[in-house]
Amino acid sequence: QIPTTYWEIFDPYADKDPVCGDLTEDLSDIAADLRNGMKEYEAGRFGNAVFEWKFGLNNHWGQHIVDALRALHAARSR
């Protein structure tokens, strides 16, 4: 079974302590951000959908994907 919490360095360029991450929270945040874009897409506002997805990728859920993938890879490789 894969643990849901993991430790990471939040900013690899800052000398700070590790922070605790959570896979469940990562996946929930990613899904919520993608749903926001889907609502725009389904309403026919394609430009808004692209904006939502791109903005979220660059400013929020992109980091969650990287963190979750790193944690899942580490768990798989143990």
PDB file of N, CA and C in Angstrom:
ATOM      1  N   GLN A   1       0.841  -1.185   0.000  1.00  0.00           N
ATOM      2  CA  GLN A   1       0.000   0.000   0.000  1.00  0.00           C
ATOM      3  C   GLN A   1       0.882   1.243   0.000  1.00  0.00           C
ATOM      4  N   ILE A   2       0.478   2.225  -0.774  1.00  0.00           N
ATOM      5  CA  ILE A   2       1.238   3.469  -0.895  1.00  0.00           C
ATOM      6  C   ILE A   2       0.807   4.422   0.223  1.00  0.00           C
ATOM      7  N   PRO A   3       1.771   4.932   0.978  1.00  0.00           N
ATOM      8  CA  PRO A   3       1.415   5.922   2.009  1.00  0.00           C
ATOM      9  C   PRO A   3       0.922   7.210   1.342  1.00  0.00           C
ATOM     10  N   THR A   4       0.036   7.921   2.013  1.00  0.00           N
ATOM     11  CA  THR A   4      -0.490   9.140   1.406  1.00  0.00           C
ATOM     12  C   THR A   4       0.318  10.380   1.769  1.00  0.00           C
ATOM     13  N   THR A   5       1.070  10.343   2.851  1.00  0.00           N
ATOM     14  CA  THR A   5       1.880  11.511   3.206  1.00  0.00           C
ATOM     15  C   THR A   5       3.335  11.263   2.817  1.00  0.00           C
ATOM     16  N   TYR A   6       4.015  12.336   2.510  1.00  0.00           N
ATOM     17  CA  TYR A   6       5.414  12.254   2.091  1.00  0.00           C
ATOM     18  C   TYR A   6       6.115  13.558   2.489  1.00  0.00           C
ATOM     19  N   TRP A   7       7.435  13.508   2.498  1.00  0.00           N
ATOM     20  CA  TRP A   7       8.248  14.686   2.824  1.00  0.00           C
ATOM     21  C   TRP A   7       8.950  15.167   1.565  1.00  0.00           C
ATOM     22  N   GLU A   8       9.055  16.478   1.435  1.00  0.00           N
ATOM     23  CA  GLU A   8       9.731  17.039   0.276  1.00  0.00           C
ATOM     24  C   GLU A   8      10.347  18.391   0.620  1.00  0.00           C
ATOM     25  N   ILE A   9      11.251  18.806  -0.230  1.00  0.00           N
ATOM     26  CA  ILE A   9      11.786  20.162  -0.152  1.00  0.00           C
ATOM     27  C   ILE A   9      10.896  21.008  -1.048  1.00  0.00           C
ATOM     28  N   PHE A  10      10.155  21.921  -0.460  1.00  0.00           N
ATOM     29  CA  PHE A  10       9.172  22.704  -1.202  1.00  0.00           C
ATOM     30  C   PHE A  10       9.836  23.570  -2.262  1.00  0.00           C
ATOM     31  N   ASP A  11      10.923  24.224  -1.911  1.00  0.00           N
ATOM     32  CA  ASP A  11      11.658  25.069  -2.855  1.00  0.00           C
ATOM     33  C   ASP A  11      13.101  24.589  -2.884  1.00  0.00           C
ATOM     34  N   PRO A  12      13.504  23.904  -3.945  1.00  0.00           N
ATOM     35  CA  PRO A  12      14.851  23.335  -3.988  1.00  0.00           C
ATOM     36  C   PRO A  12      15.960  24.388  -4.000  1.00  0.00           C
ATOM     37  N   TYR A  13      15.612  25.643  -4.172  1.00  0.00           N
ATOM     38  CA  TYR A  13      16.618  26.702  -4.202  1.00  0.00           C
ATOM     39  C   TYR A  13      16.675  27.500  -2.903  1.00  0.00           C
ATOM     40  N   ALA A  14      15.913  27.096  -1.906  1.00  0.00           N
ATOM     41  CA  ALA A  14      15.926  27.763  -0.605  1.00  0.00           C
ATOM     42  C   ALA A  14      16.390  26.764   0.448  1.00  0.00           C
ATOM     43  N   ASP A  15      17.202  27.226   1.367  1.00  0.00           N
ATOM     44  CA  ASP A  15      17.717  26.365   2.436  1.00  0.00           C
ATOM     45  C   ASP A  15      16.694  26.336   3.569  1.00  0.00           C
ATOM     46  N   LYS A  16      15.681  25.494   3.387  1.00  0.00           N
ATOM     47  CA  LYS A  16      14.604  25.401   4.383  1.00  0.00           C
ATOM     48  C   LYS A  16      14.346  23.939   4.703  1.00  0.00           C
ATOM     49  N   ASP A  17      13.629  23.723   5.803  1.00  0.00           N
ATOM     50  CA  ASP A  17      13.288  22.363   6.216  1.00  0.00           C
ATOM     51  C   ASP A  17      12.281  21.731   5.255  1.00  0.00           C
ATOM     52  N   PRO A  18      12.283  20.391   5.195  1.00  0.00           N
ATOM     53  CA  PRO A  18      11.269  19.707   4.376  1.00  0.00           C
ATOM     54  C   PRO A  18       9.864  19.988   4.894  1.00  0.00           C
ATOM     55  N   VAL A  19       8.896  19.871   3.992  1.00  0.00           N
ATOM     56  CA  VAL A  19       7.494  20.033   4.347  1.00  0.00           C
ATOM     57  C   VAL A  19       6.768  18.726   4.049  1.00  0.00           C
ATOM     58  N   CYS A  20       5.653  18.529   4.727  1.00  0.00           N
ATOM     59  CA  CYS A  20       4.868  17.323   4.547  1.00  0.00           C
ATOM     60  C   CYS A  20       3.840  17.546   3.439  1.00  0.00           C
ATOM     61  N   GLY A  21       3.807  16.616   2.479  1.00  0.00           N
ATOM     62  CA  GLY A  21       2.816  16.656   1.411  1.00  0.00           C
ATOM     63  C   GLY A  21       1.829  15.520   1.589  1.00  0.00           C
ATOM     64  N   ASP A  22       0.734  15.590   0.860  1.00  0.00           N
ATOM     65  CA  ASP A  22      -0.300  14.569   0.965  1.00  0.00           C
ATOM     66  C   ASP A  22      -0.827  14.249  -0.428  1.00  0.00           C
ATOM     67  N   LEU A  23      -0.726  12.985  -0.826  1.00  0.00           N
ATOM     68  CA  LEU A  23      -1.176  12.584  -2.156  1.00  0.00           C
ATOM     69  C   LEU A  23      -2.666  12.821  -2.366  1.00  0.00           C
ATOM     70  N   THR A  24      -3.464  12.558  -1.349  1.00  0.00           N
ATOM     71  CA  THR A  24      -4.901  12.761  -1.468  1.00  0.00           C
ATOM     72  C   THR A  24      -5.201  14.229  -1.741  1.00  0.00           C
ATOM     73  N   GLU A  25      -4.547  15.112  -1.023  1.00  0.00           N
ATOM     74  CA  GLU A  25      -4.750  16.545  -1.232  1.00  0.00           C
ATOM     75  C   GLU A  25      -4.250  16.967  -2.610  1.00  0.00           C
ATOM     76  N   ASP A  26      -3.084  16.448  -3.014  1.00  0.00           N
ATOM     77  CA  ASP A  26      -2.557  16.770  -4.342  1.00  0.00           C
ATOM     78  C   ASP A  26      -3.567  16.404  -5.426  1.00  0.00           C
ATOM     79  N   LEU A  27      -4.056  15.176  -5.390  1.00  0.00           N
ATOM     80  CA  LEU A  27      -4.975  14.709  -6.426  1.00  0.00           C
ATOM     81  C   LEU A  27      -6.306  15.451  -6.385  1.00  0.00           C
ATOM     82  N   SER A  28      -6.779  15.801  -5.199  1.00  0.00           N
ATOM     83  CA  SER A  28      -8.023  16.572  -5.077  1.00  0.00           C
ATOM     84  C   SER A  28      -7.858  17.965  -5.666  1.00  0.00           C
ATOM     85  N   ASP A  29      -6.737  18.607  -5.380  1.00  0.00           N
ATOM     86  CA  ASP A  29      -6.486  19.946  -5.915  1.00  0.00           C
ATOM     87  C   ASP A  29      -6.367  19.921  -7.436  1.00  0.00           C
ATOM     88  N   ILE A  30      -5.675  18.921  -7.960  1.00  0.00           N
ATOM     89  CA  ILE A  30      -5.536  18.790  -9.415  1.00  0.00           C
ATOM     90  C   ILE A  30      -6.916  18.624 -10.050  1.00  0.00           C
ATOM     91  N   ALA A  31      -7.715  17.713  -9.508  1.00  0.00           N
ATOM     92  CA  ALA A  31      -9.048  17.454 -10.062  1.00  0.00           C
ATOM     93  C   ALA A  31      -9.916  18.701 -10.011  1.00  0.00           C
ATOM     94  N   ALA A  32      -9.878  19.431  -8.913  1.00  0.00           N
ATOM     95  CA  ALA A  32     -10.704  20.639  -8.779  1.00  0.00           C
ATOM     96  C   ALA A  32     -10.302  21.682  -9.816  1.00  0.00           C
ATOM     97  N   ASP A  33      -9.017  21.884  -9.997  1.00  0.00           N
ATOM     98  CA  ASP A  33      -8.553  22.866 -10.972  1.00  0.00           C
ATOM     99  C   ASP A  33      -8.911  22.449 -12.392  1.00  0.00           C
ATOM    100  N   LEU A  34      -8.793  21.176 -12.710  1.00  0.00           N
ATOM    101  CA  LEU A  34      -9.163  20.710 -14.045  1.00  0.00           C
ATOM    102  C   LEU A  34     -10.665  20.831 -14.275  1.00  0.00           C
ATOM    103  N   ARG A  35     -11.461  20.587 -13.227  1.00  0.00           N
ATOM    104  CA  ARG A  35     -12.918  20.735 -13.340  1.00  0.00           C
ATOM    105  C   ARG A  35     -13.311  22.172 -13.659  1.00  0.00           C
ATOM    106  N   ASN A  36     -12.588  23.132 -13.073  1.00  0.00           N
ATOM    107  CA  ASN A  36     -12.891  24.541 -13.358  1.00  0.00           C
ATOM    108  C   ASN A  36     -12.779  24.812 -14.858  1.00  0.00           C
ATOM    109  N   GLY A  37     -11.737  24.302 -15.473  1.00  0.00           N
ATOM    110  CA  GLY A  37     -11.571  24.457 -16.914  1.00  0.00           C
ATOM    111  C   GLY A  37     -12.640  23.703 -17.687  1.00  0.00           C
ATOM    112  N   MET A  38     -13.020  22.524 -17.213  1.00  0.00           N
ATOM    113  CA  MET A  38     -14.051  21.738 -17.897  1.00  0.00           C
ATOM    114  C   MET A  38     -15.399  22.461 -17.887  1.00  0.00           C
ATOM    115  N   LYS A  39     -15.706  23.136 -16.796  1.00  0.00           N
ATOM    116  CA  LYS A  39     -16.967  23.893 -16.736  1.00  0.00           C
ATOM    117  C   LYS A  39     -16.993  24.970 -17.822  1.00  0.00           C
ATOM    118  N   GLU A  40     -15.871  25.654 -17.982  1.00  0.00           N
ATOM    119  CA  GLU A  40     -15.772  26.677 -19.024  1.00  0.00           C
ATOM    120  C   GLU A  40     -15.880  26.040 -20.409  1.00  0.00           C
ATOM    121  N   TYR A  41     -15.202  24.939 -20.604  1.00  0.00           N
ATOM    122  CA  TYR A  41     -15.215  24.241 -21.891  1.00  0.00           C
ATOM    123  C   TYR A  41     -16.631  23.786 -22.244  1.00  0.00           C
ATOM    124  N   GLU A  42     -17.305  23.171 -21.289  1.00  0.00           N
ATOM    125  CA  GLU A  42     -18.657  22.673 -21.528  1.00  0.00           C
ATOM    126  C   GLU A  42     -19.654  23.798 -21.785  1.00  0.00           C
ATOM    127  N   ALA A  43     -19.359  24.983 -21.287  1.00  0.00           N
ATOM    128  CA  ALA A  43     -20.218  26.140 -21.527  1.00  0.00           C
ATOM    129  C   ALA A  43     -19.890  26.814 -22.862  1.00  0.00           C
ATOM    130  N   GLY A  44     -18.918  26.252 -23.586  1.00  0.00           N
ATOM    131  CA  GLY A  44     -18.549  26.807 -24.883  1.00  0.00           C
ATOM    132  C   GLY A  44     -17.556  27.948 -24.818  1.00  0.00           C
ATOM    133  N   ARG A  45     -17.034  28.199 -23.635  1.00  0.00           N
ATOM    134  CA  ARG A  45     -16.052  29.279 -23.467  1.00  0.00           C
ATOM    135  C   ARG A  45     -14.652  28.671 -23.532  1.00  0.00           C
ATOM    136  N   PHE A  46     -14.243  28.321 -24.754  1.00  0.00           N
ATOM    137  CA  PHE A  46     -13.013  27.564 -24.954  1.00  0.00           C
ATOM    138  C   PHE A  46     -11.768  28.356 -24.561  1.00  0.00           C
ATOM    139  N   GLY A  47     -11.754  29.635 -24.871  1.00  0.00           N
ATOM    140  CA  GLY A  47     -10.624  30.478 -24.476  1.00  0.00           C
ATOM    141  C   GLY A  47     -10.475  30.539 -22.958  1.00  0.00           C
ATOM    142  N   ASN A  48     -11.596  30.660 -22.253  1.00  0.00           N
ATOM    143  CA  ASN A  48     -11.563  30.672 -20.789  1.00  0.00           C
ATOM    144  C   ASN A  48     -11.072  29.337 -20.247  1.00  0.00           C
ATOM    145  N   ALA A  49     -11.494  28.248 -20.889  1.00  0.00           N
ATOM    146  CA  ALA A  49     -11.053  26.912 -20.446  1.00  0.00           C
ATOM    147  C   ALA A  49      -9.546  26.794 -20.573  1.00  0.00           C
ATOM    148  N   VAL A  50      -9.020  27.200 -21.724  1.00  0.00           N
ATOM    149  CA  VAL A  50      -7.568  27.128 -21.935  1.00  0.00           C
ATOM    150  C   VAL A  50      -6.851  28.000 -20.913  1.00  0.00           C
ATOM    151  N   PHE A  51      -7.379  29.188 -20.657  1.00  0.00           N
ATOM    152  CA  PHE A  51      -6.778  30.065 -19.656  1.00  0.00           C
ATOM    153  C   PHE A  51      -6.755  29.384 -18.295  1.00  0.00           C
ATOM    154  N   GLU A  52      -7.903  28.802 -17.873  1.00  0.00           N
ATOM    155  CA  GLU A  52      -7.978  28.130 -16.566  1.00  0.00           C
ATOM    156  C   GLU A  52      -6.941  27.025 -16.460  1.00  0.00           C
ATOM    157  N   TRP A  53      -6.851  26.193 -17.481  1.00  0.00           N
ATOM    158  CA  TRP A  53      -5.907  25.069 -17.442  1.00  0.00           C
ATOM    159  C   TRP A  53      -4.465  25.557 -17.427  1.00  0.00           C
ATOM    160  N   LYS A  54      -4.157  26.528 -18.283  1.00  0.00           N
ATOM    161  CA  LYS A  54      -2.779  27.024 -18.356  1.00  0.00           C
ATOM    162  C   LYS A  54      -2.390  27.753 -17.064  1.00  0.00           C
ATOM    163  N   PHE A  55      -3.280  28.612 -16.586  1.00  0.00           N
ATOM    164  CA  PHE A  55      -3.000  29.351 -15.354  1.00  0.00           C
ATOM    165  C   PHE A  55      -2.810  28.382 -14.190  1.00  0.00           C
ATOM    166  N   GLY A  56      -3.706  27.401 -14.071  1.00  0.00           N
ATOM    167  CA  GLY A  56      -3.604  26.422 -13.000  1.00  0.00           C
ATOM    168  C   GLY A  56      -2.332  25.597 -13.087  1.00  0.00           C
ATOM    169  N   LEU A  57      -1.981  25.176 -14.306  1.00  0.00           N
ATOM    170  CA  LEU A  57      -0.754  24.404 -14.495  1.00  0.00           C
ATOM    171  C   LEU A  57       0.459  25.200 -14.041  1.00  0.00           C
ATOM    172  N   ASN A  58       0.518  26.447 -14.449  1.00  0.00           N
ATOM    173  CA  ASN A  58       1.685  27.274 -14.131  1.00  0.00           C
ATOM    174  C   ASN A  58       1.711  27.772 -12.690  1.00  0.00           C
ATOM    175  N   ASN A  59       0.555  27.856 -12.038  1.00  0.00           N
ATOM    176  CA  ASN A  59       0.506  28.487 -10.722  1.00  0.00           C
ATOM    177  C   ASN A  59       0.003  27.618  -9.579  1.00  0.00           C
ATOM    178  N   HIS A  60      -0.535  26.440  -9.869  1.00  0.00           N
ATOM    179  CA  HIS A  60      -1.068  25.643  -8.765  1.00  0.00           C
ATOM    180  C   HIS A  60      -0.936  24.148  -9.003  1.00  0.00           C
ATOM    181  N   TRP A  61      -1.773  23.588  -9.874  1.00  0.00           N
ATOM    182  CA  TRP A  61      -1.813  22.128  -9.959  1.00  0.00           C
ATOM    183  C   TRP A  61      -0.587  21.525 -10.626  1.00  0.00           C
ATOM    184  N   GLY A  62       0.166  22.298 -11.381  1.00  0.00           N
ATOM    185  CA  GLY A  62       1.403  21.777 -11.967  1.00  0.00           C
ATOM    186  C   GLY A  62       2.378  21.322 -10.886  1.00  0.00           C
ATOM    187  N   GLN A  63       2.491  22.113  -9.836  1.00  0.00           N
ATOM    188  CA  GLN A  63       3.378  21.738  -8.721  1.00  0.00           C
ATOM    189  C   GLN A  63       2.844  20.502  -8.007  1.00  0.00           C
ATOM    190  N   HIS A  64       1.522  20.409  -7.856  1.00  0.00           N
ATOM    191  CA  HIS A  64       0.940  19.220  -7.225  1.00  0.00           C
ATOM    192  C   HIS A  64       1.229  17.956  -8.040  1.00  0.00           C
ATOM    193  N   ILE A  65       1.177  18.073  -9.364  1.00  0.00           N
ATOM    194  CA  ILE A  65       1.471  16.903 -10.207  1.00  0.00           C
ATOM    195  C   ILE A  65       2.916  16.463 -10.024  1.00  0.00           C
ATOM    196  N   VAL A  66       3.831  17.406 -10.042  1.00  0.00           N
ATOM    197  CA  VAL A  66       5.244  17.080  -9.875  1.00  0.00           C
ATOM    198  C   VAL A  66       5.486  16.432  -8.511  1.00  0.00           C
ATOM    199  N   ASP A  67       4.906  17.005  -7.466  1.00  0.00           N
ATOM    200  CA  ASP A  67       5.080  16.460  -6.116  1.00  0.00           C
ATOM    201  C   ASP A  67       4.499  15.060  -6.001  1.00  0.00           C
ATOM    202  N   ALA A  68       3.281  14.878  -6.518  1.00  0.00           N
ATOM    203  CA  ALA A  68       2.629  13.571  -6.425  1.00  0.00           C
ATOM    204  C   ALA A  68       3.391  12.525  -7.224  1.00  0.00           C
ATOM    205  N   LEU A  69       3.829  12.890  -8.408  1.00  0.00           N
ATOM    206  CA  LEU A  69       4.568  11.938  -9.238  1.00  0.00           C
ATOM    207  C   LEU A  69       5.878  11.524  -8.580  1.00  0.00           C
ATOM    208  N   ARG A  70       6.577  12.486  -7.979  1.00  0.00           N
ATOM    209  CA  ARG A  70       7.831  12.166  -7.293  1.00  0.00           C
ATOM    210  C   ARG A  70       7.575  11.216  -6.125  1.00  0.00           C
ATOM    211  N   ALA A  71       6.523  11.478  -5.361  1.00  0.00           N
ATOM    212  CA  ALA A  71       6.191  10.623  -4.214  1.00  0.00           C
ATOM    213  C   ALA A  71       5.781   9.231  -4.677  1.00  0.00           C
ATOM    214  N   LEU A  72       4.958   9.147  -5.725  1.00  0.00           N
ATOM    215  CA  LEU A  72       4.538   7.844  -6.239  1.00  0.00           C
ATOM    216  C   LEU A  72       5.721   7.057  -6.802  1.00  0.00           C
ATOM    217  N   HIS A  73       6.605   7.726  -7.492  1.00  0.00           N
ATOM    218  CA  HIS A  73       7.788   7.058  -8.033  1.00  0.00           C
ATOM    219  C   HIS A  73       8.672   6.518  -6.901  1.00  0.00           C
ATOM    220  N   ALA A  74       8.853   7.309  -5.870  1.00  0.00           N
ATOM    221  CA  ALA A  74       9.667   6.872  -4.734  1.00  0.00           C
ATOM    222  C   ALA A  74       9.021   5.668  -4.044  1.00  0.00           C
ATOM    223  N   ALA A  75       7.699   5.701  -3.878  1.00  0.00           N
ATOM    224  CA  ALA A  75       7.010   4.576  -3.243  1.00  0.00           C
ATOM    225  C   ALA A  75       7.124   3.316  -4.083  1.00  0.00           C
ATOM    226  N   ARG A  76       7.019   3.457  -5.374  1.00  0.00           N
ATOM    227  CA  ARG A  76       7.107   2.324  -6.290  1.00  0.00           C
ATOM    228  C   ARG A  76       8.518   1.735  -6.315  1.00  0.00           C
ATOM    229  N   SER A  77       9.500   2.585  -6.149  1.00  0.00           N
ATOM    230  CA  SER A  77      10.897   2.166  -6.254  1.00  0.00           C
ATOM    231  C   SER A  77      11.457   1.592  -4.951  1.00  0.00           C
ATOM    232  N   ARG A  78      10.688   1.623  -3.879  1.00  0.00           N
ATOM    233  CA  ARG A  78      11.180   1.150  -2.586  1.00  0.00           C
ATOM    234  C   ARG A  78      11.374  -0.331  -2.574  1.00  0.00           C
TER     235      ARG A  78
END
